[in-house]
PDB file of C-alpha atoms in Angstrom:
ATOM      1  CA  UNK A 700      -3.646  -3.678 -49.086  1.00 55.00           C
ATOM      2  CA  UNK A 701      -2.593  -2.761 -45.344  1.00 72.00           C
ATOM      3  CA  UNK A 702      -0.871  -5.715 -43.473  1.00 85.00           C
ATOM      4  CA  UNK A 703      -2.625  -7.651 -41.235  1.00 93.00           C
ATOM      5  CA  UNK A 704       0.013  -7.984 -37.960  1.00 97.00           C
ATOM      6  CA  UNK A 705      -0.859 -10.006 -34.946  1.00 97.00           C
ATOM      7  CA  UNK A 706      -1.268  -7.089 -31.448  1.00 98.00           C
ATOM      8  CA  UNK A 707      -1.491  -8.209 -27.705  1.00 98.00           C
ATOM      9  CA  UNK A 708      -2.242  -5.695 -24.675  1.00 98.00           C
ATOM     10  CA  UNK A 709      -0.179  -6.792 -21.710  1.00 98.00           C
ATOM     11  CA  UNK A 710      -0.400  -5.844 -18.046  1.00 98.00           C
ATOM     12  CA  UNK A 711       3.204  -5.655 -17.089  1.00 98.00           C
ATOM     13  CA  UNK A 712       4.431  -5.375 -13.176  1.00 98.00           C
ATOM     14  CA  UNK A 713       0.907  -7.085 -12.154  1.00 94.00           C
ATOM     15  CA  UNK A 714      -0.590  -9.812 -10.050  1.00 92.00           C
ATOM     16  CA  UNK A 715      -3.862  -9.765 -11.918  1.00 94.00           C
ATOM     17  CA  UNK A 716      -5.161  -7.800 -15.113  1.00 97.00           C
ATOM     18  CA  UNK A 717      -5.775  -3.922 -14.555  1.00 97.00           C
ATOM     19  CA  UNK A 718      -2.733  -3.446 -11.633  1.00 97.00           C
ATOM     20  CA  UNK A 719       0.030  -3.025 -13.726  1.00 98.00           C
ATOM     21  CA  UNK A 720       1.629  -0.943 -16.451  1.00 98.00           C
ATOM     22  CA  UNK A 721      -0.418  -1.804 -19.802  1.00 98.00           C
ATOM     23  CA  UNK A 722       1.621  -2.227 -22.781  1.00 98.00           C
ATOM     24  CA  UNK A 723       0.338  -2.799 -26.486  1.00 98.00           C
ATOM     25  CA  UNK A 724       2.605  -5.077 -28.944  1.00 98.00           C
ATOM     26  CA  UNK A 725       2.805  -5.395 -32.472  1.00 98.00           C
ATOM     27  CA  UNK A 726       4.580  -8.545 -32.940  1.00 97.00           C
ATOM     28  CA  UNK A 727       4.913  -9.007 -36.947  1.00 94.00           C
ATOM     29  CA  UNK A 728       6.340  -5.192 -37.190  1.00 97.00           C
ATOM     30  CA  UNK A 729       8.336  -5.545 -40.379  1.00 96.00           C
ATOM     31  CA  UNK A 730       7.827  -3.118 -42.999  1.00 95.00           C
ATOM     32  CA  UNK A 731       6.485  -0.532 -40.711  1.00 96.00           C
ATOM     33  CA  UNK A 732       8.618   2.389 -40.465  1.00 97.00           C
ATOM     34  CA  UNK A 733       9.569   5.014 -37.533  1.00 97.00           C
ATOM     35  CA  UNK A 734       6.662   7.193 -38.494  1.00 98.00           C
ATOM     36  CA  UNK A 735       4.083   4.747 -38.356  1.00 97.00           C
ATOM     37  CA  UNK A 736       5.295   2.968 -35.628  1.00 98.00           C
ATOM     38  CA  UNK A 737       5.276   6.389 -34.116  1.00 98.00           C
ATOM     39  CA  UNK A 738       1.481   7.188 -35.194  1.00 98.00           C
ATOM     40  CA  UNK A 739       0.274   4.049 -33.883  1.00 98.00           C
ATOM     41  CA  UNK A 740       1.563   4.454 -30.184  1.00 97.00           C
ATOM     42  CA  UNK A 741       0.386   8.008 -30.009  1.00 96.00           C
ATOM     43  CA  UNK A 742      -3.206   6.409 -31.493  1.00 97.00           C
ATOM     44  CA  UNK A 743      -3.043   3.745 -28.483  1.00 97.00           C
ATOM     45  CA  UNK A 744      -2.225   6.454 -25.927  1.00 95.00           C
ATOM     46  CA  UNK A 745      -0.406   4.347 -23.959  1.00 96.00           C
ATOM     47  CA  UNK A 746       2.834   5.316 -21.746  1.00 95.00           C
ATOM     48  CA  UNK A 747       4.364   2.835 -24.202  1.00 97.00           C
ATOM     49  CA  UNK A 748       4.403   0.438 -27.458  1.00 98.00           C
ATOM     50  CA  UNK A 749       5.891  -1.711 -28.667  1.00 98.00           C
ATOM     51  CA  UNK A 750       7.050  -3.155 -32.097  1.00 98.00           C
ATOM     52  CA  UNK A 751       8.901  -6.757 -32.383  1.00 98.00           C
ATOM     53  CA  UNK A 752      11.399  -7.232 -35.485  1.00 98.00           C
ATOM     54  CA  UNK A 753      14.393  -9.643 -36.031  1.00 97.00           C
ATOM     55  CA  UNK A 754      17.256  -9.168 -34.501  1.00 97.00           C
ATOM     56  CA  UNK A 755      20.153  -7.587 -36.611  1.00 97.00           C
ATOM     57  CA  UNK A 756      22.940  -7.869 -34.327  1.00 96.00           C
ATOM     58  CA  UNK A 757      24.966 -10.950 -33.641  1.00 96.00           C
ATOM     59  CA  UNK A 758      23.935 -12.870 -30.537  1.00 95.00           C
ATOM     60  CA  UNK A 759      20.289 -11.203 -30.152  1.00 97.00           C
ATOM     61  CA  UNK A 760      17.389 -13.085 -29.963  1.00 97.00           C
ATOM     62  CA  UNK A 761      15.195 -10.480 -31.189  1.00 97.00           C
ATOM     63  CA  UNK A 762      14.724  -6.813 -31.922  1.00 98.00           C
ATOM     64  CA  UNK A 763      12.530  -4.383 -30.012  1.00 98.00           C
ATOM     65  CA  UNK A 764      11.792  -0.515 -31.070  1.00 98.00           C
ATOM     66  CA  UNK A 765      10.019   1.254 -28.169  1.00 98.00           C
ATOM     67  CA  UNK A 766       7.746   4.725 -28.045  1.00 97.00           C
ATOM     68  CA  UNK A 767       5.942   6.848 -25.798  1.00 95.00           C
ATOM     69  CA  UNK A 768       2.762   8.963 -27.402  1.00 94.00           C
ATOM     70  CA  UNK A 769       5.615  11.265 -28.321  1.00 94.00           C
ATOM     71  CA  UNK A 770       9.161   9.660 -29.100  1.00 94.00           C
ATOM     72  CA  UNK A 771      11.104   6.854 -29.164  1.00 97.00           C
ATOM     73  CA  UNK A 772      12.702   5.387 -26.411  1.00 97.00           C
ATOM     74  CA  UNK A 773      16.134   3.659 -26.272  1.00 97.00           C
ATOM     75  CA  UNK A 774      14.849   1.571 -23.139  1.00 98.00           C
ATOM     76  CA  UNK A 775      12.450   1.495 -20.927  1.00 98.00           C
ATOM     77  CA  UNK A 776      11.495  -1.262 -18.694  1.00 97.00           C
ATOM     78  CA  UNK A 777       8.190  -2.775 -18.725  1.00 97.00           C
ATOM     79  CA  UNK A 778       8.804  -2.482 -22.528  1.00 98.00           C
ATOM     80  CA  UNK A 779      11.497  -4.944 -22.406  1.00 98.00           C
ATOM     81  CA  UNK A 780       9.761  -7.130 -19.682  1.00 98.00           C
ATOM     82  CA  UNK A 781       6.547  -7.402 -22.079  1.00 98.00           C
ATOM     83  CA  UNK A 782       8.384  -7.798 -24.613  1.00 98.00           C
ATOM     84  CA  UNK A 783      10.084 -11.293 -23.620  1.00 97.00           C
ATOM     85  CA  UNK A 784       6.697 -12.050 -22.379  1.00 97.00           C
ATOM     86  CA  UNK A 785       5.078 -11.789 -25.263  1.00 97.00           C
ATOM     87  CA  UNK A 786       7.560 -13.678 -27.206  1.00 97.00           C
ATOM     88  CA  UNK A 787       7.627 -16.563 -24.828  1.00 95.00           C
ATOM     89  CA  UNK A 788       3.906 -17.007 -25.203  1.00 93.00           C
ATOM     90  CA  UNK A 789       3.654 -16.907 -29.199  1.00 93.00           C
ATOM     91  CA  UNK A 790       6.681 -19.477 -29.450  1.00 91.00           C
ATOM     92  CA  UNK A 791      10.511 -18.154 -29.418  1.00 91.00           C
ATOM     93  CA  UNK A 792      13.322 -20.617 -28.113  1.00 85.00           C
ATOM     94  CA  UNK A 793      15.302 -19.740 -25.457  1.00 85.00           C
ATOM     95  CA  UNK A 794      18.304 -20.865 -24.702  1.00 81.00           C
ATOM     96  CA  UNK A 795      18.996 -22.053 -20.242  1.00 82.00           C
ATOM     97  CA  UNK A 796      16.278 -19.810 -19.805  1.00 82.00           C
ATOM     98  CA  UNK A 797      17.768 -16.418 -21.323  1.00 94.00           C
ATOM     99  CA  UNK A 798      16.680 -14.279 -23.941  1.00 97.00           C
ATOM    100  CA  UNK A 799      19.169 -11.294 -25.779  1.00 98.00           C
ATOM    101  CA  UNK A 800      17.076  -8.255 -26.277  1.00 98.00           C
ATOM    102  CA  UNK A 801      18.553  -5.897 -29.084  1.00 98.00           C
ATOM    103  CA  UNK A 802      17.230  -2.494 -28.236  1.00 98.00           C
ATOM    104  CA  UNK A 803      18.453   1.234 -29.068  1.00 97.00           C
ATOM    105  CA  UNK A 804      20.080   0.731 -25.839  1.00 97.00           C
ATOM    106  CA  UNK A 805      22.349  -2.003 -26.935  1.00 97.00           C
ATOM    107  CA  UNK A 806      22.182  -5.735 -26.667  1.00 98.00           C
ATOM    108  CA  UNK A 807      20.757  -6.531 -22.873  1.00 98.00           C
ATOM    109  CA  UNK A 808      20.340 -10.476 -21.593  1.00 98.00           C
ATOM    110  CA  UNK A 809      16.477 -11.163 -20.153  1.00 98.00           C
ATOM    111  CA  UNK A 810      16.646 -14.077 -18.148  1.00 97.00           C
ATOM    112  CA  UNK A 811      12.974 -16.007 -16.851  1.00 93.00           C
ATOM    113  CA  UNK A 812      11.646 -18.508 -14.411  1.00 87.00           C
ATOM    114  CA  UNK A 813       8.650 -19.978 -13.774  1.00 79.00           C
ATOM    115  CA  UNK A 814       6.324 -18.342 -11.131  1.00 69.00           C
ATOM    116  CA  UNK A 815       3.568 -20.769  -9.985  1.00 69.00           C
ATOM    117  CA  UNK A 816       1.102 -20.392 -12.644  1.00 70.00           C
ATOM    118  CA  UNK A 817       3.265 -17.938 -14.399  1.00 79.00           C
ATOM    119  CA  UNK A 818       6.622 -16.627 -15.028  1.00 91.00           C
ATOM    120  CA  UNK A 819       9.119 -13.821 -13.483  1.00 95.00           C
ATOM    121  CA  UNK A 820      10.939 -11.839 -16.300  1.00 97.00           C
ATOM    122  CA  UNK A 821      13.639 -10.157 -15.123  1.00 98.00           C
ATOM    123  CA  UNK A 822      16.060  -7.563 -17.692  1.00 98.00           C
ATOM    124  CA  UNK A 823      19.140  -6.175 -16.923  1.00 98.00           C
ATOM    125  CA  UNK A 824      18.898  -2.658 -17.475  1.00 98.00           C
ATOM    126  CA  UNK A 825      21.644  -0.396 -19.213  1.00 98.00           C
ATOM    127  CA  UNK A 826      24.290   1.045 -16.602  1.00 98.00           C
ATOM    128  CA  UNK A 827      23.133   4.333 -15.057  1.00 98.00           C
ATOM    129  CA  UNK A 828      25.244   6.978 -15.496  1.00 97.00           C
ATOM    130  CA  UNK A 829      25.425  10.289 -12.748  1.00 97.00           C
ATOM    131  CA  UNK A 830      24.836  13.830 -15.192  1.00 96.00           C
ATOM    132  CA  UNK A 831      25.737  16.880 -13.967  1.00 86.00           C
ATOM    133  CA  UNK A 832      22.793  18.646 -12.832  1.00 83.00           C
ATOM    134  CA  UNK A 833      23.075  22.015 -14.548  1.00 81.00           C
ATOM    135  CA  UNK A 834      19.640  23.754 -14.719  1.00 85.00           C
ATOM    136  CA  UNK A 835      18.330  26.620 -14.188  1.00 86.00           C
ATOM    137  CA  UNK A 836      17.705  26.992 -10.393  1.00 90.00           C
ATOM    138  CA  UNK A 837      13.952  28.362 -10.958  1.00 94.00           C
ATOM    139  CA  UNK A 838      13.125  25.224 -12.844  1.00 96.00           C
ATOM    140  CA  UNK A 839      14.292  22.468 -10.578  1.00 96.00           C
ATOM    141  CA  UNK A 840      13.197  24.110  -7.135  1.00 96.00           C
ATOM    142  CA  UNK A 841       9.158  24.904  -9.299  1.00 98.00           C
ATOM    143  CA  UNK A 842       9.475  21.304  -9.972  1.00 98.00           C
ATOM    144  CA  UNK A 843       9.656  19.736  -6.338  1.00 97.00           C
ATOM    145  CA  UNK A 844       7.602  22.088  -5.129  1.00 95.00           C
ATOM    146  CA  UNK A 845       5.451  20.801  -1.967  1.00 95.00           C
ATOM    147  CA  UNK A 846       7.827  17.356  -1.999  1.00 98.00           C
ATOM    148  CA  UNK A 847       9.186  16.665   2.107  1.00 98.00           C
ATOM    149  CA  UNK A 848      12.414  15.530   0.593  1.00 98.00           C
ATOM    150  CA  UNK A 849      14.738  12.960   2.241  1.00 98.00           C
ATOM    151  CA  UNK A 850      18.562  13.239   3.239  1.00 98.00           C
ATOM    152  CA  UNK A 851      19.813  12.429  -0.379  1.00 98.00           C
ATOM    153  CA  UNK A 852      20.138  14.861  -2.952  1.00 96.00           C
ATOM    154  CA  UNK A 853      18.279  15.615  -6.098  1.00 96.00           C
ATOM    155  CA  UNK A 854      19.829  13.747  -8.909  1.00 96.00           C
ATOM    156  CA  UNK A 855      19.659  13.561 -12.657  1.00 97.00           C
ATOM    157  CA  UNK A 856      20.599   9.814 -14.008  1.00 97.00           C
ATOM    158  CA  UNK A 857      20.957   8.537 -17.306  1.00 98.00           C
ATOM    159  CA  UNK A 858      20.232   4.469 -18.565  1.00 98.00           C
ATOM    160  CA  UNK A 859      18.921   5.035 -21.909  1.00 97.00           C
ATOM    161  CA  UNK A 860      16.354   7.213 -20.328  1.00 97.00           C
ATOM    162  CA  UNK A 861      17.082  10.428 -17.758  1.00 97.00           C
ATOM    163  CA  UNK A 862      15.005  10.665 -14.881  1.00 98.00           C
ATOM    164  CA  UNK A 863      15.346  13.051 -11.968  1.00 98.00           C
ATOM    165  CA  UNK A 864      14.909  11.588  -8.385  1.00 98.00           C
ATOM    166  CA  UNK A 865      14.211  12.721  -5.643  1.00 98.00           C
ATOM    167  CA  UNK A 866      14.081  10.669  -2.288  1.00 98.00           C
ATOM    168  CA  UNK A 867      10.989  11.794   0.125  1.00 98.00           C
ATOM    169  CA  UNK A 868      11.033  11.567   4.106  1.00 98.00           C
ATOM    170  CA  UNK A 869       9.040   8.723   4.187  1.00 98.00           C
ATOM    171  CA  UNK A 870       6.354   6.523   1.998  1.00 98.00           C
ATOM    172  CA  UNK A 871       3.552   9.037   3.869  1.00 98.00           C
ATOM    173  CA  UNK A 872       5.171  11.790   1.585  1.00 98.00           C
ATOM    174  CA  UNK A 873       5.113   9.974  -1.595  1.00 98.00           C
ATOM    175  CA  UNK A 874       1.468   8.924  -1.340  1.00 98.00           C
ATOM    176  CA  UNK A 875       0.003  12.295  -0.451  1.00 98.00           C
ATOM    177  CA  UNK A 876       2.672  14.440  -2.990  1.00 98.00           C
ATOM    178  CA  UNK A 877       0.269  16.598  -5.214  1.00 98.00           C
ATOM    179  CA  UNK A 878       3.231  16.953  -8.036  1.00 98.00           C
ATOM    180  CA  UNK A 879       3.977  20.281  -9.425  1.00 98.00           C
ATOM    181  CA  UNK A 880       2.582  18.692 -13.385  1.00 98.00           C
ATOM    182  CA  UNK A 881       3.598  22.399 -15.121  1.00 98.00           C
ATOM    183  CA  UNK A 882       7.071  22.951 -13.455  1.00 98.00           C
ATOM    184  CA  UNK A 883       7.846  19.057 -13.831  1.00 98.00           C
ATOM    185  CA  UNK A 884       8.007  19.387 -17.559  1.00 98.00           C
ATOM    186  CA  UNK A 885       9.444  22.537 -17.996  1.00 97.00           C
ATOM    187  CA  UNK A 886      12.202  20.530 -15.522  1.00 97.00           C
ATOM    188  CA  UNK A 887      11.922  17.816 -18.008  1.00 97.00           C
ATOM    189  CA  UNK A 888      11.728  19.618 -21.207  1.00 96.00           C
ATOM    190  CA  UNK A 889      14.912  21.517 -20.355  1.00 95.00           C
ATOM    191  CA  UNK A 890      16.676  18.599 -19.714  1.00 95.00           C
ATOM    192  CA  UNK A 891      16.170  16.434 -22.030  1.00 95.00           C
ATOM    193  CA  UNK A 892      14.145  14.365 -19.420  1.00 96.00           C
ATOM    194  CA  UNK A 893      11.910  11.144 -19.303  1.00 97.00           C
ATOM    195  CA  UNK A 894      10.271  12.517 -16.238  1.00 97.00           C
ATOM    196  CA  UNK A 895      10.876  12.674 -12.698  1.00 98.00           C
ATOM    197  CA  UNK A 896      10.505   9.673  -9.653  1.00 98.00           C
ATOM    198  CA  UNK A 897       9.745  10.309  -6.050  1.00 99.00           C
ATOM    199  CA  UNK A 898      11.001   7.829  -3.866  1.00 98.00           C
ATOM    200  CA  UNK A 899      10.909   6.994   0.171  1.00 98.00           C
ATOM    201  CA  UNK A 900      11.696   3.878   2.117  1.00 98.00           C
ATOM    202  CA  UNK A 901       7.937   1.764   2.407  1.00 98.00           C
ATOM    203  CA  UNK A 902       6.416   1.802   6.063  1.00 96.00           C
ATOM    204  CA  UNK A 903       4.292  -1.046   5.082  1.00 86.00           C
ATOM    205  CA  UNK A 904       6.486  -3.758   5.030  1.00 90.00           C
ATOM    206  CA  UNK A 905       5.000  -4.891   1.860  1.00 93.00           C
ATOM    207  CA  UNK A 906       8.374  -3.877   0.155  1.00 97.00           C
ATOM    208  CA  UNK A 907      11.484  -1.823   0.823  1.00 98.00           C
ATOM    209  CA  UNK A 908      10.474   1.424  -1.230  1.00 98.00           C
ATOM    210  CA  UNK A 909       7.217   3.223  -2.748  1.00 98.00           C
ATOM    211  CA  UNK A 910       7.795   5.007  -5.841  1.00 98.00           C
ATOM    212  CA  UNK A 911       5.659   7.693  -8.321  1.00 98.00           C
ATOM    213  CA  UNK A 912       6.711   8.782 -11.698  1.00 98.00           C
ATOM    214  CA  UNK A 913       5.584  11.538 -13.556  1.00 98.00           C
ATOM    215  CA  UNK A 914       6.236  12.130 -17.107  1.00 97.00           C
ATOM    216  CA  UNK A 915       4.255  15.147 -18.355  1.00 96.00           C
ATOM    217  CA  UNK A 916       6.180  16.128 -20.973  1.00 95.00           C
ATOM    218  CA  UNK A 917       5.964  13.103 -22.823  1.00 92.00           C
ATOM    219  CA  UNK A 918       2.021  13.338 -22.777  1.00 90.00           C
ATOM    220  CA  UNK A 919       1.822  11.037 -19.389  1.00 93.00           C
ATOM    221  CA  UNK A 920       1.049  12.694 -16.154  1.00 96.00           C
ATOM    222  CA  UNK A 921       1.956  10.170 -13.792  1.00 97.00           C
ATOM    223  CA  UNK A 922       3.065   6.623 -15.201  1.00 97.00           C
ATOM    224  CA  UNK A 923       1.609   3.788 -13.280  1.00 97.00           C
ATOM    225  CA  UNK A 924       4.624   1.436 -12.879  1.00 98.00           C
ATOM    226  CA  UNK A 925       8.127   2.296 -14.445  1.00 98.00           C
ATOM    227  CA  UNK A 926      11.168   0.095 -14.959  1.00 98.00           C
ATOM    228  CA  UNK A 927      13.523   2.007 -15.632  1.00 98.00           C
ATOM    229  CA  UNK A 928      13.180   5.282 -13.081  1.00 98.00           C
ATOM    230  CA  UNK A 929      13.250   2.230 -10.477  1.00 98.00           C
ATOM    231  CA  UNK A 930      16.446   0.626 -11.823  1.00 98.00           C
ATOM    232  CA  UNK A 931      18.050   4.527 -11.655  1.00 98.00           C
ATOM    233  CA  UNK A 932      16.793   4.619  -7.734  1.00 98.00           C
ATOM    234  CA  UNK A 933      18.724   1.212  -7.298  1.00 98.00           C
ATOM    235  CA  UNK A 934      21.635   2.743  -9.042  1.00 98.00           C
ATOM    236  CA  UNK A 935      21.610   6.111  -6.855  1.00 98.00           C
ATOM    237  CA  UNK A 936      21.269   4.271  -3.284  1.00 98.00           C
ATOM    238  CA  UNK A 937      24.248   2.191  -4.359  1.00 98.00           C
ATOM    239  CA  UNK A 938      25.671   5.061  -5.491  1.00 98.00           C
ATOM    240  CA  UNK A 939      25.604   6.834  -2.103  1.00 98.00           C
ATOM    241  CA  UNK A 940      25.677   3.544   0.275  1.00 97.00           C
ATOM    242  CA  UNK A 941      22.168   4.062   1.147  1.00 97.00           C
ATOM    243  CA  UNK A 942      21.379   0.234  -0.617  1.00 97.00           C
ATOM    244  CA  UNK A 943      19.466  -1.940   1.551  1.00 94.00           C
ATOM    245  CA  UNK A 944      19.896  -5.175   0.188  1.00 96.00           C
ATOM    246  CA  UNK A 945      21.257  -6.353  -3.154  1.00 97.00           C
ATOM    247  CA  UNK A 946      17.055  -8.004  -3.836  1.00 98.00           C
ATOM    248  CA  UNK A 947      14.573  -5.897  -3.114  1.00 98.00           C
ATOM    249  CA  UNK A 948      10.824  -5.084  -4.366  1.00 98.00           C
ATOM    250  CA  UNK A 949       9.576  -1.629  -4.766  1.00 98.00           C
ATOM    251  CA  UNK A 950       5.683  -0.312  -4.691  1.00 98.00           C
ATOM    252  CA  UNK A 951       3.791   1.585  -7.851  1.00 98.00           C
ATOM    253  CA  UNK A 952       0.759   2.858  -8.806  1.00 98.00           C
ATOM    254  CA  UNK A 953      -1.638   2.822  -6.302  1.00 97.00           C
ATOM    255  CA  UNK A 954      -2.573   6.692  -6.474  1.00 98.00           C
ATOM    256  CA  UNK A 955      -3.848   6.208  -9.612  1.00 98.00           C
ATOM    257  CA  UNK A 956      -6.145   2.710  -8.948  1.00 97.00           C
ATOM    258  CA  UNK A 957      -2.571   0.314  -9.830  1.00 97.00           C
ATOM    259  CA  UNK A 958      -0.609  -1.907  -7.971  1.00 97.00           C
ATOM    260  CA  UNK A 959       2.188  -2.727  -9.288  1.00 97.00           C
ATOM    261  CA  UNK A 960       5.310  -4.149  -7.905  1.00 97.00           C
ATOM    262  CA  UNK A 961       8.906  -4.202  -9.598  1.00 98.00           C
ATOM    263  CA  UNK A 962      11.608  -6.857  -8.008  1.00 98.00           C
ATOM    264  CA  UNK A 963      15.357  -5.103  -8.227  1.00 98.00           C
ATOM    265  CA  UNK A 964      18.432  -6.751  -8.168  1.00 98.00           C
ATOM    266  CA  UNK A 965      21.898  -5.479  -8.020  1.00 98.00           C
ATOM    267  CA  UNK A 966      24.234  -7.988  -8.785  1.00 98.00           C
ATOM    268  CA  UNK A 967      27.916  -9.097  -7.867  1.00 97.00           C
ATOM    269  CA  UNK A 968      29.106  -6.423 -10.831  1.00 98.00           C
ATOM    270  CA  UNK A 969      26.850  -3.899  -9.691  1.00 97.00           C
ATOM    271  CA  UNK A 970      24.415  -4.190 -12.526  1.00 98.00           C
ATOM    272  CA  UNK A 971      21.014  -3.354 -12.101  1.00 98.00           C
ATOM    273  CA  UNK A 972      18.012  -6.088 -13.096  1.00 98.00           C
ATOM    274  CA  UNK A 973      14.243  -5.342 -12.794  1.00 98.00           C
ATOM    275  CA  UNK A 974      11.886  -7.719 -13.261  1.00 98.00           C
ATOM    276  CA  UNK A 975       7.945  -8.931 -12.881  1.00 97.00           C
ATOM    277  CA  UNK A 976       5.165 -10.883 -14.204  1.00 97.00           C
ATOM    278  CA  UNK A 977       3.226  -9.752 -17.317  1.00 97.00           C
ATOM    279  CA  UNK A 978      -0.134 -10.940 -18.287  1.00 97.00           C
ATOM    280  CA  UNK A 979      -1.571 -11.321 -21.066  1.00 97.00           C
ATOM    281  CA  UNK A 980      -5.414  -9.347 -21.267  1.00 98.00           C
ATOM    282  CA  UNK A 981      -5.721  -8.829 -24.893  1.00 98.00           C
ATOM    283  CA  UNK A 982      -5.329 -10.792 -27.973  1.00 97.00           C
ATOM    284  CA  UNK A 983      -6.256  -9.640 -31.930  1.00 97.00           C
ATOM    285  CA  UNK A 984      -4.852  -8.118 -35.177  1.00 97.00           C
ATOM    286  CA  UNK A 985      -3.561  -4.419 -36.229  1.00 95.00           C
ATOM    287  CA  UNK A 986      -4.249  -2.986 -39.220  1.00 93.00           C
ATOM    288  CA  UNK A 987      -2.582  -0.376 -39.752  1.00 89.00           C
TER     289      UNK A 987
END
């Protein structure tokens, strides 16, 4: 007899339902294995999915295993936002309003707060690290093809996920880029790649940056609002001195009907947070 497991469908990174990053959850997750888990999220062809375990390290507060359509993930960030979120809302304790998130990334504190009628979940996400950007020329210049870039250079970063980035003359650039799909995952194929973020300071004054994401080697052709590609951007401006302020919010989505927004922090130690609201749209079973 299959398992009955409770399943939510969270808008992560949104105001209001439909503006964010969607997310499914499967919160009673034991006995499923990495294949199943695996053939679920590419059935809910969603850029990610998430299944909810206990914890099996010392000081966590829970386990989380994340995938794409196509792998697993060792972090990703409106994974782990959700992810608190929906454990909040069916019930777990928290102690002074922290959470420990065990994840193939490593043990990572969530912290939370209330927000009006809400609350603001904000994860520290793993420490970036610089790679060497060793590809072949042909892929990486197919890849940004079209893109007005900005004064810093192309990088590749690493924080559980890689992403390239690229920074864009201005937020003009980033909302009219038509994205080279083809080259972008050949890019991303050959490196081993989540996918690749464009990036430019915001004109609005809504918030300090606008940001796309494409991922479409991992079956996603642009992702609607991404955690951890922002957290890398953070990471690279401090990296070079280009980092505005240590709080800042950063603009997603809206090229493909979203809105999302992402609040960054880089604190004291240099440690990158990113954090939102999540909502939750859709409650039921799995069966699976």
């Amino acid at each position: 007899m299959r398992a009955v497991r409770r399943f939510l469908q969270l808008d992560v990174f949104a105001d209001r339902p439909g503006l964010g990053n969607p997310l499914a959850v499967v919160l009673d997750s034991e006995g499923l294995d990495g294949a199943g888990m695996q053939a679920f999220a590419r059935w809910t062809n969603l850029s990610e999915t998430i299944f909810l375990l206990p914890p099996s390290l010392p000081g966590a507060s829970y386990r989380v295993r994340i995938f794409t359509p196509r792998t697993e993930m060792p972090f990703a960030g409106h994974p782990s936002v959700g992810a608190a979120h929906a454990l909040l809302e069916t019930g777990i304790e928290a102690k002074d309003g922290e959470l420990w998130q065990e994840c193939e990334a490593g043990l990572l504190p969530v912290r939370f707060e209330s927000h009006g009628a809400g609350r603001r979940i904000s994860v520290r996400a793993p420490r970036a690290r610089v790679l060497g950007v060793d590809v072949a020329p042909h892929l990486l210049d197919a890849a940004i093809t079209g893109m007005r870039r900005g004064a810093l250079p192309i990088a590749l970063l690493d924080n559980g996920p890689r992403w390239w980035l690229v920074e864009l003359e201005g937020e003009l650039a980033v909302r009219e880029l038509q994205p080279a799909l083809d080259a972008i995952a050949a890019l991303c194929s050959a490196t081993l790649a989540a996918g690749l973020m464009v990036f430019a300071r915001a004109a609005s004054g809504e918030a300090a940056f606008v940001t796309r994401a494409f991922c479409p080697a991992d079956g996603v052709d642009e992702d609607p609002v991404t955690g951890s590609a922002n957290a890398c951007v953070a990471a690279w401006l401090r990296h070079n001195g280009a980092l505005p302020w240590r709080r800042y919010s950063a603009l997603q989505g809206r090229e493909i009907g979203r809105d999302g927004r992402i609040d960054i922090q880089v604190d004291a130690d240099d440690e990158v947070w990113i954090g939102g609201r999540a909502l939750t749209v859709v409650r039921g079973e799995m069966r699976w």
